[in-house]
PDB file of C-alpha atoms in Angstrom:
ATOM      1  CA  MET A 466     207.352  45.767  66.171  1.00 61.00           C
ATOM      2  CA  LYS A 467     206.825  46.073  62.435  1.00 67.00           C
ATOM      3  CA  TRP A 468     203.398  45.759  60.941  1.00 72.00           C
ATOM      4  CA  HIS A 469     202.918  44.212  57.521  1.00 69.00           C
ATOM      5  CA  PRO A 470     199.601  44.175  55.667  1.00 73.00           C
ATOM      6  CA  ARG A 471     198.166  40.717  55.067  1.00 72.00           C
ATOM      7  CA  GLY A 472     200.082  38.950  52.341  1.00 67.00           C
ATOM      8  CA  TYR A 473     203.109  41.258  52.454  1.00 74.00           C
ATOM      9  CA  GLY A 474     205.444  39.299  54.660  1.00 69.00           C
ATOM     10  CA  GLY A 475     206.400  39.466  58.271  1.00 74.00           C
ATOM     11  CA  ASN A 476     206.782  36.555  60.617  1.00 81.00           C
ATOM     12  CA  ARG A 477     204.462  35.733  63.467  1.00 84.00           C
ATOM     13  CA  ARG A 478     205.901  34.060  66.507  1.00 89.00           C
ATOM     14  CA  PRO A 479     204.177  30.859  67.575  1.00 92.00           C
ATOM     15  CA  PRO A 480     201.901  31.331  70.617  1.00 92.00           C
ATOM     16  CA  ASP A 481     204.193  29.289  72.880  1.00 94.00           C
ATOM     17  CA  GLN A 482     207.124  31.530  71.922  1.00 94.00           C
ATOM     18  CA  VAL A 483     205.111  34.623  72.841  1.00 94.00           C
ATOM     19  CA  LYS A 484     204.276  33.042  76.209  1.00 94.00           C
ATOM     20  CA  ARG A 485     207.893  32.005  76.776  1.00 95.00           C
ATOM     21  CA  ASP A 486     209.184  35.482  75.933  1.00 94.00           C
ATOM     22  CA  GLY A 487     206.590  37.072  78.212  1.00 94.00           C
ATOM     23  CA  TRP A 488     207.719  34.899  81.104  1.00 94.00           C
ATOM     24  CA  GLN A 489     211.443  35.339  80.504  1.00 95.00           C
ATOM     25  CA  ASP A 490     211.341  39.066  79.747  1.00 96.00           C
ATOM     26  CA  GLN A 491     208.567  40.361  81.999  1.00 96.00           C
ATOM     27  CA  GLY A 492     207.700  37.647  84.505  1.00 96.00           C
ATOM     28  CA  MET A 493     204.211  37.330  82.983  1.00 95.00           C
ATOM     29  CA  LEU A 494     202.721  33.848  82.890  1.00 94.00           C
ATOM     30  CA  ALA A 495     200.053  32.824  80.386  1.00 94.00           C
ATOM     31  CA  VAL A 496     198.967  29.234  80.899  1.00 94.00           C
ATOM     32  CA  SER A 497     195.847  27.268  80.095  1.00 94.00           C
ATOM     33  CA  VAL A 498     194.264  25.311  82.916  1.00 94.00           C
ATOM     34  CA  GLU A 499     193.714  22.636  80.252  1.00 95.00           C
ATOM     35  CA  ASP A 500     197.389  22.342  79.226  1.00 96.00           C
ATOM     36  CA  ASP A 501     198.235  18.637  78.901  1.00 97.00           C
ATOM     37  CA  ARG A 502     201.798  19.270  80.066  1.00 96.00           C
ATOM     38  CA  LEU A 503     200.510  20.022  83.558  1.00 98.00           C
ATOM     39  CA  THR A 504     199.633  17.492  86.233  1.00 98.00           C
ATOM     40  CA  TRP A 505     196.255  17.625  87.953  1.00 98.00           C
ATOM     41  CA  PRO A 506     197.647  19.412  91.061  1.00 98.00           C
ATOM     42  CA  GLU A 507     199.328  22.005  88.803  1.00 98.00           C
ATOM     43  CA  LYS A 508     196.083  22.561  86.878  1.00 97.00           C
ATOM     44  CA  GLU A 509     194.200  22.936  90.147  1.00 97.00           C
ATOM     45  CA  LEU A 510     196.729  25.501  91.399  1.00 97.00           C
ATOM     46  CA  ILE A 511     196.336  27.502  88.175  1.00 96.00           C
ATOM     47  CA  ARG A 512     192.539  27.344  88.487  1.00 96.00           C
ATOM     48  CA  GLN A 513     192.651  28.537  92.100  1.00 97.00           C
ATOM     49  CA  LEU A 514     195.026  31.400  91.277  1.00 96.00           C
ATOM     50  CA  GLY A 515     192.814  32.456  88.377  1.00 95.00           C
ATOM     51  CA  GLU A 516     189.712  32.458  90.565  1.00 96.00           C
ATOM     52  CA  LYS A 517     191.483  34.403  93.311  1.00 96.00           C
ATOM     53  CA  LEU A 518     192.731  37.086  90.924  1.00 95.00           C
ATOM     54  CA  TYR A 519     189.906  37.268  88.373  1.00 94.00           C
ATOM     55  CA  GLY A 520     186.858  35.452  89.778  1.00 96.00           C
ATOM     56  CA  ARG A 521     185.155  32.280  88.646  1.00 95.00           C
ATOM     57  CA  ARG A 522     185.060  31.350  84.974  1.00 91.00           C
ATOM     58  CA  ARG A 523     181.805  31.529  83.060  1.00 90.00           C
ATOM     59  CA  ASP A 524     180.175  28.244  82.147  1.00 79.00           C
ATOM     60  CA  ARG A 525     181.389  26.905  78.830  1.00 63.00           C
ATOM     61  CA  VAL A 526     177.806  26.965  77.544  1.00 55.00           C
ATOM     62  CA  GLU A 527     177.716  30.763  77.976  1.00 57.00           C
ATOM     63  CA  ASN A 528     180.990  31.144  76.050  1.00 55.00           C
ATOM     64  CA  GLN A 529     179.869  29.164  72.996  1.00 57.00           C
ATOM     65  CA  HIS A 530     178.556  31.119  70.031  1.00 58.00           C
ATOM     66  CA  ASP A 531     176.157  29.344  67.679  1.00 51.00           C
TER      67      ASP A 531
END
């Protein structure tokens, strides 16, 4: 991976491309529980897997920075 200082070129891959490459190359899945492409049961499955592996999410109020 080449590193270019800000303003000196280089191309960033779009986030979905990074996620796609991670899945195809390494079997890593990065998905938002809020992704509109997912049905409710799929979102619920993702939420349950996340809680099983990493614990419950913090309340959104705690995550907001004023």
